[in-house]
mmCIF file of C-alpha atoms and ligand atoms in Angstrom:
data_model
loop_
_atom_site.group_PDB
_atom_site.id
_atom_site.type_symbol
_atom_site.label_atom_id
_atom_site.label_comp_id
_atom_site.label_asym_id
_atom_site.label_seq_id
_atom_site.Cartn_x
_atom_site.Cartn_y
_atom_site.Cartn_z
ATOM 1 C CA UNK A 387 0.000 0.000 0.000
ATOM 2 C CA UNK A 388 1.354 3.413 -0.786
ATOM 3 C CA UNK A 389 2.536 5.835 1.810
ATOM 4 C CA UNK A 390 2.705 8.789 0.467
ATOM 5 C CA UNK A 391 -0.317 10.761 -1.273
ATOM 6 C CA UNK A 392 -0.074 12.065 -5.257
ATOM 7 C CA UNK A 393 0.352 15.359 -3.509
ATOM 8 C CA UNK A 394 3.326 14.596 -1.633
ATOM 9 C CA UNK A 395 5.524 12.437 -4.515
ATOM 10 C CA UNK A 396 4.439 16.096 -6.924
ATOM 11 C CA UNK A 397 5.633 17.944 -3.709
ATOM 12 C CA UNK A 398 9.108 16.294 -3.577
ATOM 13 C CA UNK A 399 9.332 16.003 -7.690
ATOM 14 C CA UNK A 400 8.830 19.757 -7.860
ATOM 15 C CA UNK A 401 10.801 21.140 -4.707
ATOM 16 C CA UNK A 402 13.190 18.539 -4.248
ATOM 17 C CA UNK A 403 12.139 17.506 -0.599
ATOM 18 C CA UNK A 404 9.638 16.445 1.293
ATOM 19 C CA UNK A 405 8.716 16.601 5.156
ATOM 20 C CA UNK A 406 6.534 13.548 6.788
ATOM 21 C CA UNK A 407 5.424 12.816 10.506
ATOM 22 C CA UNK A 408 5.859 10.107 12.000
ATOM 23 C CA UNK A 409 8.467 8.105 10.041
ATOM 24 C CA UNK A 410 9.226 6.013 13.054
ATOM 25 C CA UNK A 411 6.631 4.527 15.443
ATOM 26 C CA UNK A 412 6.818 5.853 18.682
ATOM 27 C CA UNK A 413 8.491 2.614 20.205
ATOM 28 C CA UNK A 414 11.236 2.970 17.683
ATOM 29 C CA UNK A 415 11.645 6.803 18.063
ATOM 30 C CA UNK A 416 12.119 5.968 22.042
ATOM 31 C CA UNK A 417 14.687 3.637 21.295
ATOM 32 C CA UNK A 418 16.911 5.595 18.872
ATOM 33 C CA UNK A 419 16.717 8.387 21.653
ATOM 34 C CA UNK A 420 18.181 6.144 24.444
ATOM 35 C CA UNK A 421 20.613 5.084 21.946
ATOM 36 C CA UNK A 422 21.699 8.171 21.325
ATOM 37 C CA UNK A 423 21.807 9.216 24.777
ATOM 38 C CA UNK A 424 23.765 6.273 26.114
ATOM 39 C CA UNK A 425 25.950 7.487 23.150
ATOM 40 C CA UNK A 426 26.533 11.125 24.848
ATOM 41 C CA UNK A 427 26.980 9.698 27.977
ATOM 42 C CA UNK A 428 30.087 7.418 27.182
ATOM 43 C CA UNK A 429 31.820 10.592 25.073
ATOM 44 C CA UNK A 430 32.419 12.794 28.216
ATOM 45 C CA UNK A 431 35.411 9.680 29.016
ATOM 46 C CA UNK A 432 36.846 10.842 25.587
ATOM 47 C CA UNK A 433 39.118 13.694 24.809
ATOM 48 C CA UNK A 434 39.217 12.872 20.805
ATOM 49 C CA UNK A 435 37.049 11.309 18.265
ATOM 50 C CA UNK A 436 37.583 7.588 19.467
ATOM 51 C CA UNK A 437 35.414 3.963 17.817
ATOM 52 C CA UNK A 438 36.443 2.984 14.623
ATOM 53 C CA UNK A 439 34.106 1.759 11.105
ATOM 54 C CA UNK A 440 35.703 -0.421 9.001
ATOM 55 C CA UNK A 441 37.543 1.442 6.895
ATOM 56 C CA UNK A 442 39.640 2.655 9.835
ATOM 57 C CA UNK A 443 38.669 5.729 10.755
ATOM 58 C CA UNK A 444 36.501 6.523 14.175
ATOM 59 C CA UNK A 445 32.833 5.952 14.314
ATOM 60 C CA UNK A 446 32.307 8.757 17.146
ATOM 61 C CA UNK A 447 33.424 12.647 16.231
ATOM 62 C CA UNK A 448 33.398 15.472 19.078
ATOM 63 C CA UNK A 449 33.424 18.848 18.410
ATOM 64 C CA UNK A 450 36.283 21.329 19.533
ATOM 65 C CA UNK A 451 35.817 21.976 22.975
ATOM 66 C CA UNK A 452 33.873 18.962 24.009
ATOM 67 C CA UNK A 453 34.829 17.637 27.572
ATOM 68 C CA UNK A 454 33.159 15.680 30.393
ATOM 69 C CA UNK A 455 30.940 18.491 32.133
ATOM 70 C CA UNK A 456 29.788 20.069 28.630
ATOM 71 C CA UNK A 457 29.856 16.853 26.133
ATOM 72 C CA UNK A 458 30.017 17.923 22.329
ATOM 73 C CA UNK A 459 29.442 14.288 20.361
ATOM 74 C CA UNK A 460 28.509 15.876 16.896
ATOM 75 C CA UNK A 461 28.750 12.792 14.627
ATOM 76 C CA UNK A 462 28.260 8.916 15.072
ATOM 77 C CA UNK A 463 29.538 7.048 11.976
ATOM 78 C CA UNK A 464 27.438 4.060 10.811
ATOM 79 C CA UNK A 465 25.769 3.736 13.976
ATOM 80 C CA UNK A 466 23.382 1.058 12.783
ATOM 81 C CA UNK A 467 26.729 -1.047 13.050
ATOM 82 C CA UNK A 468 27.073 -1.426 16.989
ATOM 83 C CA UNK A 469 22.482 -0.103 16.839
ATOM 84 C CA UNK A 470 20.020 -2.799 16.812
ATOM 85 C CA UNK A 471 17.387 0.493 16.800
ATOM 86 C CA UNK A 472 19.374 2.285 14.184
ATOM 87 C CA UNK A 473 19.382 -0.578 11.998
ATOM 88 C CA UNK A 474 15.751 -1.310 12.148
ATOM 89 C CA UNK A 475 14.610 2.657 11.523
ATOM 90 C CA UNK A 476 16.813 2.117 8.334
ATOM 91 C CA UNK A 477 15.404 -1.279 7.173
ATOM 92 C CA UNK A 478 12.312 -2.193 8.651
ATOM 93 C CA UNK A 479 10.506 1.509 9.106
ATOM 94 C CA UNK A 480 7.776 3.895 7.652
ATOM 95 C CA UNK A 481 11.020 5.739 6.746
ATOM 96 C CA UNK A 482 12.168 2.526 4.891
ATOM 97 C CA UNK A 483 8.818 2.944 2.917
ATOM 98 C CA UNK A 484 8.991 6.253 1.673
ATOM 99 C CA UNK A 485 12.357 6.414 0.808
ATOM 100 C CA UNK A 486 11.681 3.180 -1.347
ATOM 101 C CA UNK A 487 8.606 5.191 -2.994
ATOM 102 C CA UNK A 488 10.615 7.879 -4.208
ATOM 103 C CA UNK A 489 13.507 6.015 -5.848
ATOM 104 C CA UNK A 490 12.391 2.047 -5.805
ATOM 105 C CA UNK A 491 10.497 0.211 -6.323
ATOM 106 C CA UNK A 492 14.134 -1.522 -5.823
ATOM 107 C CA UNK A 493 16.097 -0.048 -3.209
ATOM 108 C CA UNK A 494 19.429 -0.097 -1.866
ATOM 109 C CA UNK A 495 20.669 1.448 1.045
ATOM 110 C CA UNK A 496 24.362 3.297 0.878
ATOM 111 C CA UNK A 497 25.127 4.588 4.161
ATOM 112 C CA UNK A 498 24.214 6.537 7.057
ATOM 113 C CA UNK A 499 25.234 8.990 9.977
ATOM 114 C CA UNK A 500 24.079 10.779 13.016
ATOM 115 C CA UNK A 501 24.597 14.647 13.044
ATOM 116 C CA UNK A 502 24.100 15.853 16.207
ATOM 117 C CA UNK A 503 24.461 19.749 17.281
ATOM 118 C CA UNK A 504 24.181 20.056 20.779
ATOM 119 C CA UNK A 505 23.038 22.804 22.691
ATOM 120 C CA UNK A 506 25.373 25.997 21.783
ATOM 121 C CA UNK A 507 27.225 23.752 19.595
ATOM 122 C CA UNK A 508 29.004 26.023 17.193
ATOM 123 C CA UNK A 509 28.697 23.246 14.106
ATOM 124 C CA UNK A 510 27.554 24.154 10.746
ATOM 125 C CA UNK A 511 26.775 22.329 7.047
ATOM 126 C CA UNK A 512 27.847 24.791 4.755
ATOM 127 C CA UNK A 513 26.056 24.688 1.599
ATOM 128 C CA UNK A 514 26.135 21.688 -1.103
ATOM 129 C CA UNK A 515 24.889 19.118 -2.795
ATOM 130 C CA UNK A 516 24.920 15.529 -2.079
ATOM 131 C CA UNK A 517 25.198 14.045 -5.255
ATOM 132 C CA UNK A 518 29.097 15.460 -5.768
ATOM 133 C CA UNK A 519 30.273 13.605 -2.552
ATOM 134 C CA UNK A 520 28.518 10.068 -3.443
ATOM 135 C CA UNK A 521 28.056 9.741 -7.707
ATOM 136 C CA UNK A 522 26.132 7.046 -9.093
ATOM 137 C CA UNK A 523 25.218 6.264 -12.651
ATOM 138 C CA UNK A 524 21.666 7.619 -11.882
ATOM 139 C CA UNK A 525 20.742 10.450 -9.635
ATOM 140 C CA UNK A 526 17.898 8.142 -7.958
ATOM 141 C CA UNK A 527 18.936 8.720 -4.800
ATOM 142 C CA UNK A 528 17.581 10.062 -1.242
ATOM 143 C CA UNK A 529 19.048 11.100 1.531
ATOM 144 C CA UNK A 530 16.211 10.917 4.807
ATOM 145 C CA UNK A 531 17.018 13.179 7.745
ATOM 146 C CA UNK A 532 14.720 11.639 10.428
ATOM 147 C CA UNK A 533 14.276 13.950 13.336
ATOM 148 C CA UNK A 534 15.824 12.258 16.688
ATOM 149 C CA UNK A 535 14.447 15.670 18.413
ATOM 150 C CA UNK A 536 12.080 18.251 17.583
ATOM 151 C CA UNK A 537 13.584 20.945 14.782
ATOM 152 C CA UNK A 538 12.812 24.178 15.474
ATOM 153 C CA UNK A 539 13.846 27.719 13.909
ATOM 154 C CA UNK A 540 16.797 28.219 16.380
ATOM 155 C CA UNK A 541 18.173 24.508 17.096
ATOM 156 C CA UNK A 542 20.235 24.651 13.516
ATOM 157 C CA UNK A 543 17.491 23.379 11.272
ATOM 158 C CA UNK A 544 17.680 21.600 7.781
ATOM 159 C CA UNK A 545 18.018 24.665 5.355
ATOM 160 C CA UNK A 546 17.299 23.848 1.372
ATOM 161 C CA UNK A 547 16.743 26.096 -1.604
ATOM 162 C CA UNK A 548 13.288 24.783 -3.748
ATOM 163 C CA UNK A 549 14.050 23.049 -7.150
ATOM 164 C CA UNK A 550 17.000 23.500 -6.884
ATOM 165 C CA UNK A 551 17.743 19.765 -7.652
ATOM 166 C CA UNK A 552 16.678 20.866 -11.040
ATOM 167 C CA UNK A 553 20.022 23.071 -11.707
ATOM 168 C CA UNK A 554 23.739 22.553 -12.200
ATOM 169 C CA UNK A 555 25.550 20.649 -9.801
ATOM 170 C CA UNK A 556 27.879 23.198 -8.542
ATOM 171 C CA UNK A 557 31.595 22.357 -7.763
ATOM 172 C CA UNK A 558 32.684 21.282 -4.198
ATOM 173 C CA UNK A 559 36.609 21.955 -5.871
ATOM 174 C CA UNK A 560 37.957 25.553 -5.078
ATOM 175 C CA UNK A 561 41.721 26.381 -5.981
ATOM 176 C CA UNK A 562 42.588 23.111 -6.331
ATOM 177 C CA UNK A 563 41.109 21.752 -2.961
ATOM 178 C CA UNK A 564 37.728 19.582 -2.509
ATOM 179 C CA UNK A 565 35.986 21.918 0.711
ATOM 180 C CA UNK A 566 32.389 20.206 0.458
ATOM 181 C CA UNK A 567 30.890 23.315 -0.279
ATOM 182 C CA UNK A 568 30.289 25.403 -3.087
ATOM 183 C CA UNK A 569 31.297 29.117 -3.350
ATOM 184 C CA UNK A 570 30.142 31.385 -0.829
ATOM 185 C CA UNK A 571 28.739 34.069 -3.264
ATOM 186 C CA UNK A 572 26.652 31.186 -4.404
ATOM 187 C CA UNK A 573 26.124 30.655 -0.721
ATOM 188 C CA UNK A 574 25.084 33.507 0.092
ATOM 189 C CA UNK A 575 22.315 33.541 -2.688
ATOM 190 C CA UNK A 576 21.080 30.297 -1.703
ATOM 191 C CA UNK A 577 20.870 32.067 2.005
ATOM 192 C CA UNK A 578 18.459 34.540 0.855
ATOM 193 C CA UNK A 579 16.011 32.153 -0.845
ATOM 194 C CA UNK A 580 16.075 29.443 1.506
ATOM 195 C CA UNK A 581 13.379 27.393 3.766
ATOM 196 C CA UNK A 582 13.361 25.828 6.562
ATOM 197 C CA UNK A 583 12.711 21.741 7.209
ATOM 198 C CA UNK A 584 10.857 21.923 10.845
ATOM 199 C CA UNK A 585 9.243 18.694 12.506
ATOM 200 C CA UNK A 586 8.284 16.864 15.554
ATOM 201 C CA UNK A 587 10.807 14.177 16.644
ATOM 202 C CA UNK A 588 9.978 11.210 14.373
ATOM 203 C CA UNK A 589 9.341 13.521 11.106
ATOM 204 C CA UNK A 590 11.620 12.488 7.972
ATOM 205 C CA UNK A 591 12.749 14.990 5.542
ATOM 206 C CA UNK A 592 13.116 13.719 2.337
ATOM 207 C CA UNK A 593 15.541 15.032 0.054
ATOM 208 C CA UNK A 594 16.467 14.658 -3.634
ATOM 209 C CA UNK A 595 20.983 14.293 -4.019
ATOM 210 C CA UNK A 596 20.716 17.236 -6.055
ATOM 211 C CA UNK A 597 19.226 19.261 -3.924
ATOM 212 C CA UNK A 598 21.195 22.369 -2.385
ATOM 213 C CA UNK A 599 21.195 22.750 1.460
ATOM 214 C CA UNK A 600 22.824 23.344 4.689
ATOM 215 C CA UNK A 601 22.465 24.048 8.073
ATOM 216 C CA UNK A 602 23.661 27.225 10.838
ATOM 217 C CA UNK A 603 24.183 26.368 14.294
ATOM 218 C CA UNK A 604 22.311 25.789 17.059
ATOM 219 C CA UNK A 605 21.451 29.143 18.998
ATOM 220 C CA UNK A 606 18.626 27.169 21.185
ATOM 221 C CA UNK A 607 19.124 25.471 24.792
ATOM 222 C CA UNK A 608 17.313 22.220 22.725
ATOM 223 C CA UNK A 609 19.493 19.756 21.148
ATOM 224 C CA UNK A 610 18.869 18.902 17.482
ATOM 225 C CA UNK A 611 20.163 15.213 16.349
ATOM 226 C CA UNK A 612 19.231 13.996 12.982
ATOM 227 C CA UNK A 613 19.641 10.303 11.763
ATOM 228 C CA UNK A 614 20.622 10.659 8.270
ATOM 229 C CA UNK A 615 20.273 7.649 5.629
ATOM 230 C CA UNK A 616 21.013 7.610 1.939
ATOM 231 C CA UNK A 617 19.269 5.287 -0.292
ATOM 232 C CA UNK A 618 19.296 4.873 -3.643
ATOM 233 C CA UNK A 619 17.716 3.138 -6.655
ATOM 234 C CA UNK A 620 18.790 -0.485 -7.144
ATOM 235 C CA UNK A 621 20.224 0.084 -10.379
ATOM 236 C CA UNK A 622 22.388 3.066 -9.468
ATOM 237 C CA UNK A 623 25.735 1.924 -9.403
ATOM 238 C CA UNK A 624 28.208 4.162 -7.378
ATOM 239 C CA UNK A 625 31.009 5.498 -9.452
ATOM 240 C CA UNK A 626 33.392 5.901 -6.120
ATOM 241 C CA UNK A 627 34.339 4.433 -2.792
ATOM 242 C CA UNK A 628 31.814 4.647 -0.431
ATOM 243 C CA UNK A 629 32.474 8.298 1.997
ATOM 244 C CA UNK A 630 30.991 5.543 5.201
ATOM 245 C CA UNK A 631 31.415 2.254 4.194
ATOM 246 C CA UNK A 632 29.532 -0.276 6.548
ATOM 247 C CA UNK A 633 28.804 -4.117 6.324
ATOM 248 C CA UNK A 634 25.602 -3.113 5.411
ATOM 249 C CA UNK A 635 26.495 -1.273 2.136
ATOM 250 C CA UNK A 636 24.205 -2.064 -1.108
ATOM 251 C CA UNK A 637 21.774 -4.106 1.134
ATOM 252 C CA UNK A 638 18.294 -3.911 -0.848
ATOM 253 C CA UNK A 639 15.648 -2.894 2.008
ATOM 254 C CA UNK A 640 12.602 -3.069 -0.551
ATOM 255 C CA UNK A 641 12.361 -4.898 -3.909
ATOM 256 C CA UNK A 642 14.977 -7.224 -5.863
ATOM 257 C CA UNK A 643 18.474 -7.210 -6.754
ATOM 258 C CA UNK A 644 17.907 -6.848 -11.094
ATOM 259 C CA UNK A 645 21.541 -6.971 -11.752
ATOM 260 C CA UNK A 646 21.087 -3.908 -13.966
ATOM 261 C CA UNK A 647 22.696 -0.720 -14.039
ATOM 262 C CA UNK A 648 20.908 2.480 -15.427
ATOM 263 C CA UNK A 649 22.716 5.877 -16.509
ATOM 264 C CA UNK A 650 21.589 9.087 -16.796
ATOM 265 C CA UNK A 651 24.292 11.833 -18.026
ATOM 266 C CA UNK A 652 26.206 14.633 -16.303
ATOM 267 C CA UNK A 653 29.114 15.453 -15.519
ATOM 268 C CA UNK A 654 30.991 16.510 -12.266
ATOM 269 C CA UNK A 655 34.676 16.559 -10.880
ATOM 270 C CA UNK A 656 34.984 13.404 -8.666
ATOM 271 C CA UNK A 657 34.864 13.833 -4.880
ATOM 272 C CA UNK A 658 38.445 13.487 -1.994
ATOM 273 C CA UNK A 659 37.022 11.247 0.696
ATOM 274 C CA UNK A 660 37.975 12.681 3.964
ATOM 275 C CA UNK A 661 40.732 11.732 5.912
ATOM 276 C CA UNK A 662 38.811 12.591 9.343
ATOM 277 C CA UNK A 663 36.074 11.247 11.038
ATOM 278 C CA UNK A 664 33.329 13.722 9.222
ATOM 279 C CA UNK A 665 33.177 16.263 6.559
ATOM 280 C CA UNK A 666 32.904 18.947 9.030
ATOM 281 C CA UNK A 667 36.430 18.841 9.616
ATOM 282 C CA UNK A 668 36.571 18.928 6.073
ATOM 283 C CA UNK A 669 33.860 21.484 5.188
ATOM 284 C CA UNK A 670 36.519 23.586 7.779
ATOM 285 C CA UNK A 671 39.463 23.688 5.661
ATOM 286 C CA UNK A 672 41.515 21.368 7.759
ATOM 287 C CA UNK A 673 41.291 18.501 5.909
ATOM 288 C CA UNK A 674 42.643 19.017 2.968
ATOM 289 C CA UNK A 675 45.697 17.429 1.018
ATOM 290 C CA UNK A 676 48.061 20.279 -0.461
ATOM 291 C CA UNK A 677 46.539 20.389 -4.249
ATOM 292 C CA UNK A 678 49.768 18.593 -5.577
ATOM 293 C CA UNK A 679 49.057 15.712 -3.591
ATOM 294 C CA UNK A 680 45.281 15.804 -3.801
ATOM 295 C CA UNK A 681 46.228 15.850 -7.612
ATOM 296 C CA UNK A 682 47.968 12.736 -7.224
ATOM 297 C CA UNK A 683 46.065 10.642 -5.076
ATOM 298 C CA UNK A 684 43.172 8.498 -6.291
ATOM 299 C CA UNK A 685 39.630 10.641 -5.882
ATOM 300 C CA UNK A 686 37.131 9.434 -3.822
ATOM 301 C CA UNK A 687 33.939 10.475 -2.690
ATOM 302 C CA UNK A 688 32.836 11.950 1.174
ATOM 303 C CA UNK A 689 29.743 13.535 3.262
HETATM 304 O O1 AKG B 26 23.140 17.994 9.720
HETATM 305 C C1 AKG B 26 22.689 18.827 8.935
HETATM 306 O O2 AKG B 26 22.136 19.853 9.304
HETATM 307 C C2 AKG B 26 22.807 18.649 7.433
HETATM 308 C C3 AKG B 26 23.479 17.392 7.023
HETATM 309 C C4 AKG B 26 23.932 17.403 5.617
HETATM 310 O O3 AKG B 26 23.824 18.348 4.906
HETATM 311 C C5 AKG B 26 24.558 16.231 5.062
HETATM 312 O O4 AKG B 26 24.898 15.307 5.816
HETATM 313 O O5 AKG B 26 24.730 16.186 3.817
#
């Protein structure tokens, strides 16, 4: 049976996004909240980001300045890795559903993060595109920001500019280094025209990889933790590395493994995967490779 009405799949085809309640039923929202929790609790032993996915790098980022008294856990890597709760909301949800109505019937999942800015956490998502940090033959792909907390105006909400996953993709690449972000004059016009993606904890926004977005930080004395999966269609082969590889990569959640590939055409310069534990770091400037050896090394994708 379908989820979503005609209104909401013309909603998301001509803006690019989509915001539905209750994504998550409320026994699964409670557990991906004590997850999360327990989560904060066992970063205030932890000076730097510590855990590790399986590519090497750590599973749990804190922000500068987090310590015991005043913890500052702004990323969990793959949590549906070490998350019975986290993988169910991905797999076996409403959220699971929708996603699979947008780009399915066949669909894959890719990979998946917790963004988390605490209260007076100074973290931002400058503004971008998904697609440019994860290509794929096809652009059939979602990424589903399902609201651990309520979002609110001042808690550093989802910001995204309309249809604009009808335009260019714009270039992450500036003077020779990959920031994750495109120019700030383009920025700043995106600024002007944007809107805001506001819910009640269990809410999903839905958004198209073309779509431009980002966040500001959180000015409120709420927290504001979003569990963020990216699915695609089953025939959209990824044309680099995964940015968070997990066990769990290319696992179809709804439909049938076809064996096909599908391409659509574009082009775009390919992504750097980053070397720390999230593209914030990167998004920051302190990531990078010099543009010599970023020239040299093979390109891979991030987010
Ligand atoms: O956490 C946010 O506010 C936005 C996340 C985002 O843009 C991303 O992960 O691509």
């Amino acid at each position: 049976m379908a989820v979503l009405s005609h209104e909401q799949k013309d909603f998301y085809a001509t803006n690019g996004y989509l915001v539905v309640e209750n994504a998550v039923d409320a026994t699964q929202l409670a557990a991906l909240q004590r997850d999360f929790h327990e989560w904060i609790e066992e970063s205030r032993a932890h000076d730097a980001p510590y855990g590790e996915i399986i590519d090497g790098r750590p599973r749990f980022d804190l922000e500068a300045g987090h310590n015991a008294e005043r913890p500052a856990l702004r990323r969990v890597n793959s949590p549906l890795e070490v998350s019975e709760a986290y993988f169910e909301a991905m797999s076996r949800s409403r959220m699971t559903d929708i996603a699979a109505e947008l780009v399915g019937p066949n669909t894959k999942f890719h990979h998946c993060k917790i963004n988390s800015k605490l209260p007076g956490a100074a973290t931002s998502v400058k503004w971008h595109q998904d697609f440019p940090f994860t290509p794929h033959t096809n652009d059939d792909l979602v990424t589903a920001l399902l609201m651990i907390d309520d979002v609110t105006d001042d808690n550093g909400p989802l910001e995204v500019l309309p249809g604009s996953h009808h335009g260019p993709i714009q270039t992450l690449w500036h003077n020779g280094k990959f920031t994750g972000a495109v120019a700030d004059e383009l920025a700043r016009d995106y600024q002007a025209k944007s809107v805001r993606c506001l819910g009640s904890a269990g809410s999903v926004c839905l958004m198209h990889t073309r779509l431009l977005h980002g966040s500001a930080p959180n000015l409120s004395r709420k927290p504001r933790t979003l569990y963020i999966c990216v699915y695609s269609a089953e025939d959209a082969l990824p044309l680099c590395d995964n940015p968070l590889p997990s066990r769990f990569e290319g696992l179809v959640v709804r439909g049938e493994a076809t064996g096909r590939v599908r391409t659509t055409p574009f082009e775009m310069q390919l992504p750097q995967k980053p070397k720390g534990a999230s593209f914030f770091v990167q998004q920051a400037g302190a990531d990078g490779m010099s543009s010599l050896a970023a020239a040299l090394s093979p390109v891979r994708p991030t987010a």
